[in-house]
XYZ file of C-alpha atoms in Angstrom:
682
model
C 76.002 34.770 61.110
C 78.562 36.182 58.719
C 79.626 34.531 55.500
C 82.950 35.191 53.756
C 81.577 35.884 50.283
C 78.490 36.403 48.153
C 79.025 32.944 46.702
C 78.722 31.460 50.195
C 75.500 33.390 50.722
C 74.118 31.975 47.487
C 75.145 28.476 48.485
C 73.462 28.695 51.898
C 70.378 30.231 50.328
C 70.145 27.410 47.803
C 70.397 24.757 50.526
C 67.766 26.451 52.706
C 65.452 26.939 49.737
C 65.871 23.312 48.703
C 65.104 22.084 52.226
C 62.036 24.305 52.503
C 60.733 23.255 49.099
C 60.801 19.624 50.214
C 58.661 20.172 53.300
C 56.572 23.059 51.925
C 56.183 22.415 48.191
C 54.731 25.312 46.288
C 54.659 26.850 42.828
C 56.749 29.921 43.724
C 60.043 30.798 45.377
C 60.088 30.531 49.148
C 63.112 32.835 49.570
C 63.605 36.049 47.654
C 67.160 37.174 47.289
C 69.170 39.804 45.525
C 70.076 43.457 46.136
C 71.700 46.380 44.396
C 75.230 45.260 45.223
C 74.841 41.627 44.227
C 72.517 41.489 41.223
C 70.889 38.163 40.611
C 72.500 36.226 37.813
C 71.139 33.332 35.787
C 69.779 30.548 37.957
C 69.672 26.824 37.270
C 66.052 25.738 37.761
C 66.331 22.247 36.350
C 64.790 19.446 38.425
C 68.238 18.281 39.554
C 69.534 21.671 40.614
C 69.678 22.720 44.223
C 67.964 26.028 43.450
C 65.012 24.442 41.744
C 61.696 24.893 43.510
C 60.195 22.039 41.523
C 62.097 19.416 43.451
C 60.756 15.950 42.917
C 58.556 15.227 45.909
C 57.373 11.990 47.375
C 53.870 10.625 46.984
C 50.733 12.756 47.451
C 52.609 16.002 46.957
C 54.993 15.420 49.831
C 52.251 15.531 52.459
C 54.125 13.245 54.857
C 57.257 15.417 54.790
C 55.255 18.587 55.389
C 53.286 16.968 58.192
C 56.477 15.669 59.853
C 58.111 19.098 59.633
C 55.092 20.796 61.215
C 55.032 18.212 64.003
C 58.715 18.850 64.666
C 58.246 22.623 64.566
C 55.374 22.449 67.064
C 57.109 19.933 69.299
C 54.461 17.248 68.794
C 54.823 13.557 68.074
C 54.564 12.671 64.384
C 51.902 10.020 63.852
C 53.376 7.366 61.591
C 49.929 5.911 60.913
C 48.921 9.208 59.296
C 51.944 9.101 57.010
C 51.356 5.434 56.203
C 47.670 5.974 55.379
C 48.428 8.867 53.057
C 51.504 7.345 51.402
C 49.904 3.919 50.986
C 46.103 4.051 50.863
C 45.526 7.532 49.457
C 48.340 7.111 46.948
C 47.192 3.659 45.817
C 43.659 4.950 45.221
C 44.886 8.182 43.617
C 42.635 9.863 46.182
C 42.796 13.649 46.269
C 40.113 14.006 48.937
C 41.564 14.398 52.436
C 38.924 12.876 54.715
C 39.217 13.833 58.381
C 36.926 10.918 59.269
C 39.830 8.596 58.483
C 41.628 10.090 61.476
C 38.691 10.844 63.776
C 40.214 8.654 66.499
C 43.139 11.047 66.923
C 43.282 14.115 69.138
C 42.233 17.545 67.970
C 45.806 18.876 67.852
C 46.796 16.017 65.527
C 43.942 16.881 63.179
C 44.976 20.526 63.282
C 48.484 19.714 62.054
C 47.128 17.547 59.237
C 44.912 20.390 58.053
C 47.813 22.829 58.378
C 49.923 20.609 56.119
C 47.324 20.980 53.365
C 48.151 24.681 53.102
C 51.449 23.735 51.427
C 50.175 20.745 49.472
C 49.198 20.753 45.810
C 48.027 17.140 45.621
C 44.826 17.281 47.644
C 41.964 19.244 46.121
C 39.213 18.477 48.638
C 38.913 18.635 52.442
C 36.024 16.533 53.778
C 34.459 16.306 57.242
C 30.937 15.130 58.057
C 29.282 14.365 61.408
C 32.506 15.053 63.299
C 32.692 18.025 65.650
C 35.910 19.910 65.071
C 37.695 21.802 67.822
C 38.571 25.482 67.598
C 42.237 24.759 66.841
C 41.255 22.578 63.871
C 38.877 25.221 62.521
C 41.610 27.848 62.843
C 43.853 25.704 60.671
C 41.043 25.228 58.153
C 40.872 29.006 57.806
C 44.665 29.233 57.605
C 44.789 26.587 54.875
C 42.133 28.356 52.832
C 44.059 31.612 53.140
C 47.203 30.007 51.686
C 46.125 27.168 49.409
C 46.022 27.540 45.671
C 44.874 23.979 45.006
C 41.937 23.324 47.380
C 38.836 23.204 45.179
C 36.171 21.804 47.517
C 35.456 22.214 51.227
C 32.910 20.014 53.036
C 32.190 20.796 56.701
C 28.827 19.071 57.157
C 27.643 18.953 60.775
C 31.150 19.796 61.938
C 30.187 21.881 64.981
C 31.004 25.238 63.415
C 30.598 28.333 65.547
C 28.067 30.915 64.429
C 30.845 33.336 63.436
C 32.852 30.822 61.385
C 31.344 31.834 58.046
C 32.166 35.477 58.718
C 35.816 34.515 59.269
C 35.658 32.308 56.179
C 34.517 35.251 54.089
C 37.496 37.293 55.296
C 39.831 34.450 54.317
C 38.399 34.392 50.796
C 39.213 38.077 50.532
C 42.821 37.513 51.626
C 43.662 34.674 49.222
C 43.976 35.984 45.701
C 44.884 32.530 44.375
C 41.859 30.758 45.886
C 40.399 28.179 43.483
C 37.555 26.934 45.705
C 34.435 26.176 43.650
C 32.405 23.829 45.898
C 31.311 24.688 49.450
C 29.234 22.594 51.889
C 28.367 24.006 55.325
C 25.135 22.084 55.951
C 23.837 21.284 59.452
C 25.769 24.067 61.158
C 24.255 27.182 62.795
C 25.214 30.272 60.798
C 24.288 33.831 61.730
C 23.136 36.497 59.294
C 26.421 38.403 59.533
C 28.170 35.369 58.133
C 25.785 35.037 55.202
C 26.024 38.731 54.411
C 29.824 38.642 54.491
C 29.946 35.432 52.443
C 27.561 36.853 49.851
C 29.714 39.957 49.564
C 32.849 37.894 48.932
C 31.112 35.615 46.431
C 30.526 38.695 44.320
C 34.280 38.718 43.711
C 34.572 35.060 42.715
C 35.564 35.299 39.040
C 34.344 31.791 38.238
C 31.516 31.573 40.793
C 30.722 28.296 42.565
C 29.680 24.985 41.056
C 28.195 23.617 44.291
C 26.717 25.288 47.385
C 25.082 23.329 50.216
C 23.513 25.230 53.116
C 20.932 22.702 54.355
C 19.693 23.240 57.913
C 21.898 26.230 58.645
C 19.134 28.440 60.111
C 19.643 30.876 57.268
C 17.095 33.676 57.526
C 15.129 35.267 54.658
C 17.438 38.278 54.990
C 20.494 36.094 54.466
C 18.811 34.400 51.515
C 18.042 37.773 49.986
C 21.721 38.702 50.073
C 22.664 35.333 48.586
C 20.083 35.620 45.816
C 21.265 39.119 44.951
C 24.825 37.805 44.706
C 23.728 35.064 42.310
C 22.132 37.684 40.098
C 24.901 40.286 40.356
C 27.801 37.929 39.596
C 27.255 36.687 36.020
C 29.611 33.751 36.617
C 26.995 31.969 38.756
C 24.570 31.676 35.853
C 26.977 29.357 34.052
C 28.821 27.765 36.987
C 26.298 26.904 39.735
C 25.084 23.349 39.108
C 24.253 22.089 42.608
C 22.219 24.103 45.146
C 20.904 22.730 48.447
C 18.962 25.050 50.774
C 16.738 22.355 52.287
C 15.591 21.998 55.905
C 15.375 25.744 56.506
C 11.704 26.323 57.493
C 10.210 29.619 56.350
C 13.186 30.443 54.145
C 11.139 30.967 50.971
C 7.902 32.087 52.617
C 8.527 35.850 52.437
C 9.191 38.482 49.796
C 12.927 38.286 50.521
C 12.969 35.136 48.364
C 12.216 37.135 45.215
C 15.921 37.589 44.521
C 16.427 33.815 44.401
C 13.307 33.335 42.265
C 14.652 35.963 39.855
C 17.927 34.073 39.541
C 16.124 30.763 38.990
C 13.924 32.368 36.325
C 16.964 33.449 34.307
C 18.941 30.969 32.169
C 21.228 29.073 34.541
C 23.199 25.817 34.779
C 21.466 24.109 37.730
C 21.131 20.327 37.460
C 20.497 19.574 41.163
C 18.086 21.677 43.238
C 16.988 20.778 46.768
C 14.486 23.126 48.435
C 12.754 20.571 50.665
C 11.205 22.034 53.805
C 11.720 25.689 52.882
C 8.018 26.686 52.634
C 8.316 27.582 48.979
C 5.223 27.657 46.767
C 5.690 24.816 44.308
C 3.691 26.257 41.430
C 5.516 29.608 41.598
C 8.879 27.859 41.723
C 8.071 25.647 38.742
C 7.138 28.771 36.808
C 10.599 30.171 37.487
C 12.377 26.906 36.673
C 10.452 26.637 33.418
C 12.367 29.652 32.120
C 15.655 28.990 33.915
C 16.985 25.438 33.937
C 14.079 23.274 32.797
C 15.959 21.687 29.913
C 18.875 20.301 31.956
C 17.618 19.908 35.549
C 18.022 16.264 36.655
C 17.248 16.322 40.406
C 14.404 18.282 42.019
C 13.415 17.927 45.678
C 10.423 20.004 46.801
C 9.257 17.790 49.665
C 7.334 19.286 52.597
C 6.232 22.404 50.711
C 2.839 23.515 49.385
C 0.977 24.842 46.370
C -0.481 28.340 46.382
C -3.641 27.906 44.318
C -6.915 27.144 46.007
C -8.699 23.818 45.949
C -11.132 23.444 43.068
C -9.306 25.812 40.751
C -7.179 24.706 37.853
C -3.480 24.385 38.490
C -1.311 27.144 36.987
C -0.215 26.370 33.399
C 3.428 26.303 34.503
C 2.794 23.081 36.419
C 1.893 21.106 33.329
C 4.342 22.954 31.086
C 7.310 22.277 33.345
C 6.818 18.519 33.521
C 6.205 18.286 29.789
C 9.347 20.309 29.015
C 11.861 18.945 31.560
C 13.907 16.700 29.291
C 16.570 15.381 31.688
C 14.765 14.829 35.001
C 15.668 11.615 36.795
C 14.419 12.321 40.342
C 11.400 14.343 41.514
C 10.418 14.400 45.186
C 7.062 15.949 46.085
C 6.481 13.928 49.250
C 4.429 15.435 52.092
C 3.279 18.365 49.950
C -0.509 17.966 50.313
C -0.717 18.012 46.544
C -4.132 19.312 45.340
C -6.024 17.105 42.915
C -5.714 19.673 40.120
C -1.951 19.820 40.601
C -1.713 16.020 40.492
C -3.653 15.919 37.247
C -1.477 18.651 35.746
C 1.628 16.740 36.827
C 0.457 13.505 35.205
C -0.694 15.291 32.061
C 2.668 16.986 31.717
C 4.563 13.718 32.158
C 2.315 11.948 29.660
C 3.315 14.538 27.047
C 7.025 14.220 27.793
C 8.621 11.760 25.388
C 12.197 12.642 26.351
C 12.203 11.161 29.861
C 12.625 7.560 30.951
C 13.037 5.775 34.300
C 12.034 8.858 36.295
C 11.766 8.377 40.068
C 8.613 10.140 41.258
C 8.016 10.377 45.015
C 4.415 11.213 45.927
C 4.465 9.632 49.387
C 2.525 11.301 52.190
C 0.633 13.652 49.860
C -2.817 12.737 51.278
C -4.114 11.833 47.813
C -6.826 9.470 49.139
C -9.752 8.434 46.910
C -9.657 11.424 44.570
C -5.955 10.975 43.987
C -6.389 7.242 43.406
C -9.046 8.004 40.804
C -6.764 10.492 39.038
C -3.934 7.966 38.992
C -6.205 5.274 37.549
C -7.371 7.591 34.787
C -4.067 9.130 33.745
C -1.174 6.910 34.815
C -1.672 4.581 31.868
C -0.544 7.331 29.491
C 2.605 8.080 31.507
C 5.502 6.070 30.098
C 8.446 7.972 31.581
C 8.063 6.970 35.256
C 10.168 3.953 36.198
C 9.922 4.289 39.986
C 6.784 5.453 41.806
C 6.410 5.987 45.554
C 2.765 6.157 46.652
C 3.332 5.261 50.303
C 1.172 6.739 53.062
C -1.553 8.304 50.925
C -4.630 6.844 52.619
C -5.660 4.830 49.555
C -6.864 1.877 51.661
C -9.847 0.237 49.897
C -9.159 2.236 46.725
C -6.221 -0.103 46.160
C -8.743 -2.642 44.854
C -9.010 -0.616 41.649
C -5.686 1.216 41.793
C -3.474 -1.896 41.856
C -4.809 -3.292 38.538
C -4.345 0.151 36.987
C -0.747 0.247 38.174
C -0.186 -3.199 36.692
C -1.218 -1.946 33.263
C 1.629 0.561 33.211
C 4.509 -1.436 31.731
C 7.069 1.308 32.362
C 6.961 0.893 36.141
C 9.928 -1.035 37.534
C 9.834 -0.017 41.196
C 6.640 0.473 43.218
C 6.194 1.573 46.840
C 2.744 1.031 48.391
C 3.415 0.892 52.142
C 1.107 2.435 54.771
C -1.964 2.202 52.518
C -3.652 -0.928 53.907
C -5.857 0.359 56.728
C -8.860 -1.793 55.783
C -10.887 -4.692 57.150
C -9.582 -8.243 56.903
C -11.728 -9.322 53.969
C -10.867 -6.241 51.917
C -7.201 -6.649 52.795
C -7.186 -10.186 51.432
C -8.806 -8.995 48.207
C -6.187 -6.254 47.799
C -3.337 -8.683 48.408
C -4.759 -11.091 45.847
C -4.864 -8.185 43.380
C -1.189 -7.552 44.120
C -0.390 -11.221 43.584
C -2.274 -11.210 40.308
C -0.318 -8.135 39.183
C 3.148 -9.569 39.872
C 2.214 -12.939 38.356
C 1.286 -11.472 34.986
C 3.520 -12.794 32.223
C 4.417 -9.283 31.064
C 4.797 -7.744 34.529
C 7.521 -5.085 34.407
C 8.039 -4.665 38.154
C 11.506 -5.381 39.521
C 10.931 -4.268 43.111
C 7.895 -3.961 45.387
C 7.593 -2.395 48.834
C 4.719 -2.893 51.273
C 6.731 -1.679 54.257
C 5.007 -0.595 57.477
C 1.597 -1.799 56.316
C 0.844 -4.010 59.357
C -0.367 -6.865 57.177
C 0.408 -9.361 59.969
C -0.319 -13.000 59.091
C -1.903 -12.027 55.783
C 1.562 -11.110 54.551
C 1.756 -14.808 53.668
C -0.644 -14.239 50.773
C 1.989 -12.117 49.079
C 4.922 -14.228 50.248
C 3.446 -17.440 48.839
C 3.423 -15.842 45.395
C 7.151 -15.124 45.565
C 8.063 -18.776 45.118
C 7.063 -18.944 41.467
C 7.613 -15.264 40.697
C 10.232 -14.447 38.075
C 10.089 -10.655 37.786
C 10.760 -9.278 41.274
C 14.403 -8.877 42.262
C 13.712 -6.920 45.450
C 10.937 -6.885 48.058
C 10.485 -4.872 51.241
C 8.369 -6.640 53.864
C 9.447 -4.577 56.873
C 7.022 -3.483 59.556
C 4.261 -6.018 58.916
C 4.345 -8.143 62.090
C 4.135 -11.415 60.168
C 5.791 -13.344 63.038
C 7.400 -16.773 62.671
C 4.611 -18.049 60.436
C 5.521 -15.400 57.890
C 9.185 -16.338 58.200
C 8.248 -19.983 57.584
C 6.346 -19.049 54.418
C 9.226 -16.839 53.290
C 11.679 -19.693 53.784
C 9.593 -21.950 51.549
C 9.451 -19.259 48.878
C 13.222 -18.783 49.017
C 13.818 -22.490 48.478
C 12.241 -22.356 45.031
C 12.763 -18.729 43.967
C 15.745 -17.880 41.761
C 15.024 -14.252 40.828
C 15.068 -12.416 44.174
C 18.338 -10.641 44.883
C 17.389 -8.396 47.830
C 15.000 -8.776 50.768
C 14.347 -6.046 53.323
C 12.540 -7.215 56.435
C 12.424 -6.114 60.053
C 9.875 -5.260 62.732
C 8.016 -8.501 62.036
C 8.225 -10.079 65.522
C 10.495 -12.796 64.170
C 12.120 -15.019 66.791
C 15.237 -17.181 66.576
C 13.039 -20.005 65.272
C 11.921 -17.878 62.337
C 15.487 -16.913 61.510
C 16.432 -20.596 61.640
C 13.850 -21.340 58.938
C 15.357 -18.616 56.759
C 18.872 -19.964 57.332
C 17.817 -23.449 56.270
C 16.170 -22.069 53.152
C 19.297 -20.161 52.157
C 21.284 -23.389 52.183
C 19.542 -24.288 48.936
C 19.119 -20.739 47.609
C 22.162 -19.566 45.665
C 20.730 -16.392 44.127
C 19.735 -14.096 47.016
C 22.563 -11.577 47.443
C 21.468 -9.142 50.151
C 19.265 -9.231 53.235
C 19.025 -6.122 55.383
C 20.084 -6.518 58.994
C 16.791 -6.755 60.945
C 17.952 -4.728 63.948
C 14.671 -4.746 65.854
C 13.848 -8.437 65.424
C 17.413 -9.632 65.940
C 17.683 -7.611 69.155
C 14.438 -9.061 70.450
C 15.412 -12.615 69.495
C 18.865 -12.195 71.022
C 17.403 -11.239 74.388
C 15.473 -14.503 74.619
C 17.947 -16.874 72.902
C 21.350 -15.195 72.480
C 23.486 -18.164 71.404
C 20.926 -19.587 69.029
C 20.226 -16.199 67.453
C 23.912 -15.477 66.948
C 24.555 -18.870 65.345
C 21.574 -18.577 63.025
C 22.441 -15.068 61.860
C 26.040 -16.076 61.190
C 24.717 -18.922 59.073
C 22.504 -16.517 57.129
C 25.451 -14.186 56.553
C 27.634 -17.076 55.413
C 25.061 -18.082 52.807
C 24.790 -14.504 51.530
C 28.574 -14.201 51.278
C 28.664 -17.498 49.385
C 25.994 -16.257 46.986
C 27.866 -13.007 46.329
C 31.056 -14.874 45.488
C 29.476 -17.541 43.299
C 28.715 -16.684 39.710
C 25.646 -18.891 39.352
C 23.631 -21.324 41.377
C 24.262 -25.066 40.898
C 23.166 -26.001 37.402
C 21.115 -29.005 38.470
C 19.075 -26.837 40.823
C 18.686 -24.081 38.235
C 17.415 -26.624 35.720
C 14.877 -28.057 38.149
C 13.574 -24.588 38.935
C 13.375 -23.720 35.268
C 11.518 -26.905 34.347
C 9.273 -26.860 37.395
C 8.043 -23.838 39.283
C 9.862 -21.165 37.288
C 9.065 -21.786 33.615
C 11.354 -19.849 31.320
C 9.975 -16.799 29.539
C 11.103 -18.242 26.185
C 8.994 -21.382 26.686
C 5.994 -19.311 27.746
C 6.315 -17.125 24.667
C 6.595 -20.189 22.425
C 3.453 -21.645 23.964
C 1.512 -18.400 23.489
C 2.576 -18.118 19.843
C 1.553 -21.717 19.174
C -1.859 -20.998 20.641
C -2.344 -17.953 18.439
C -1.283 -19.809 15.299
C -3.649 -22.689 16.114
C -6.540 -20.231 16.467
C -5.753 -18.753 13.049
C -5.521 -22.236 11.528
C -8.941 -23.188 12.887
C -10.433 -19.970 11.535
C -9.017 -20.459 8.023
C -9.192 -24.231 7.540
C -12.511 -24.057 5.633
C -11.208 -21.455 3.207
C -11.044 -23.051 -0.314
C -8.341 -20.764 -1.721
C -5.154 -22.631 -2.639
C -2.692 -19.968 -1.347
C -4.423 -20.053 2.018
C -4.155 -23.848 2.155
C -0.415 -23.618 1.481
C -0.041 -21.146 4.322
C -2.023 -23.458 6.603
C 0.330 -26.348 5.843
C 3.288 -24.096 6.591
C 1.671 -22.989 9.867
C 1.068 -26.614 10.938
C 4.735 -27.376 10.237
C 5.759 -24.439 12.405
C 3.572 -25.665 15.259
C 5.085 -29.136 14.925
C 8.628 -27.709 14.997
C 7.760 -25.595 18.031
C 6.476 -28.617 19.943
C 9.623 -30.552 19.049
C 11.738 -27.639 20.276
C 9.908 -27.588 23.596
C 10.477 -31.327 23.930
C 14.192 -30.818 23.272
C 14.654 -28.300 26.105
C 15.746 -30.948 28.675
C 18.150 -32.571 26.201
C 19.653 -29.214 25.280
C 20.191 -28.419 28.939
C 21.875 -31.761 29.562
C 24.130 -31.168 26.561
C 25.030 -27.725 27.912
C 25.791 -29.260 31.291
C 28.081 -31.868 29.709
C 30.026 -29.147 27.898
C 30.064 -26.773 30.869
C 33.265 -25.664 32.564
C 32.831 -28.253 35.304
C 31.124 -30.900 33.160
C 32.323 -34.478 32.554
C 33.934 -33.628 29.186
C 36.042 -30.908 30.795
C 36.932 -33.235 33.657
C 37.954 -35.986 31.229
C 40.116 -33.592 29.215
C 41.852 -32.391 32.372
C 42.451 -35.996 33.417
C 43.994 -36.879 30.042
C 46.146 -33.743 30.117
C 47.410 -34.681 33.566
C 48.273 -38.219 32.448
C 50.094 -36.931 29.354
C 52.029 -34.438 31.479
C 53.139 -37.181 33.872
C 54.183 -39.455 30.979
C 56.239 -36.683 29.364
C 57.955 -35.857 32.664
C 58.764 -39.526 33.176
C 60.168 -39.810 29.665
C 62.331 -36.721 30.101
C 63.726 -38.041 33.371
C 64.612 -41.370 31.730
C 66.203 -39.840 28.625
C 69.600 -38.792 30.161
C 70.234 -42.331 31.452
C 69.498 -43.847 28.066
C 71.893 -41.416 26.365
C 74.666 -42.408 28.796
């Protein structure tokens, strides 16, 4: 094509550049022009000019235009639903995470074009895909996008069906893109070969700002690959200040050899980690804690070391680092040591360290499946009382059994505990089981009980579950209970329904695997008709399936009724006031009234002790104390009247209704007067 003049060339170039910038928005010029004969003059780059590359784009960085252009270029049908979702939903939520799961119902070639469009998009900063196997053409476009994009900051390909050589190709892409700003990478649950890890580690050496997040859980990474990764962490100083989230879990044997020394060296140096997950990597816990003590102890918040072990032998004292770490970790909120076969000495060191830590609060400590047994129960009884920083404690599946008779009262004395898990610890004879359950009931019925949730899941309590359920009716502290896996049958459901009719504090109930039939669910449905406070009930898949096989229509109707009641409760602000008052005055006595009664009792005891004292000042104080007791009794007697007064003045009370009625009558009278006024003036 020949053009008559240089001005015509410039005009065509401007139009082409403008069109390209609309479908492929980017920070730089898409067309370079100029030569020795026609030097480039001043250019108008204002937003309204045709030569401007900062043309105002549509929503979400012009994704829809780019996607449509790519569809047209490749001769494929443009999916309007994709454009609508991005332009409407993503834009309305200001969502910069492009989630391939939103379009998982489309064909692989459609997904490939969407990913390709991200290469020219500056709006989206994250590409997310989890539990969706991606085809080769989609993965090719992922690599292409990473090679071009200067805005993609996070890539999540979790269980995405990556080929073993994908990471090697990914490393090459990082080397090609000088403007890459990626700082978070998740490749968990994909098989990755050593070549890929070696190549990736080599490229990460060149990342000027390092990574903030790296997830490689269950990737079959070998100790050799870990060694290369650990050396990269140490060689690139940026990682010491940037890496905050590291997940290498579910890689058996990963930390069992000397190749892990490079990672330990990095962890022992000052670093920025706040989240560390090394569950199931065969690391030695005491050695790791020694490294963390010097590295990130002061700001680590999440630590998962489940399914690992300690190196020291039984009978010997735990290494000092064990106690020092837990006394010096000032920001921990979650510690998981489940299934670690924790030695008694290590448990004692752990509890001693936590008892010395005054900076923590509401820590979740998971010690489930640690085979603590009698010795562990004894250690907990002796030392848990001094631990005030643990708010959630999981002691499930530790073989405590009959030791719960003494352990449960000890747990009740710790007023920092809010959430307690005791499931799979009740393998005892019937008589002992009843005694343990009565101890549990006594604990949750204490006036100063701090527990908010209790789990006895998978304990096979059977019909004796009713002992605990019966106590829920008048309980005011528990907001959540887990009764799953106890085989309590329809009798248990009947008892639970009675408790729900009078309980106003429970918000969540988890229950399944209890051999509950449609009749049992019907009892629960009837109870929920009068319960306006329960908000959530887990879907009992096992029991519902079994009940549906024997009575499909009845089961479906009953469960719909249960769901309707729960929806009603979630949309209502409070339960009916009359019912709330009856519960407060009857089975659920208010904490304020209980406190008033206790204080009166204490004052009366002091009065009796001092009434024979002849001193005049003491007699004056006694008169004042008797007046206080009298006022307190009058206040208790006024509780019903105060409630009735509050009900009268409530939003839906008779006073409000009367005021609305008067306002309506006045409004009608004014309207009538206004309509009559023009006729009178005539």
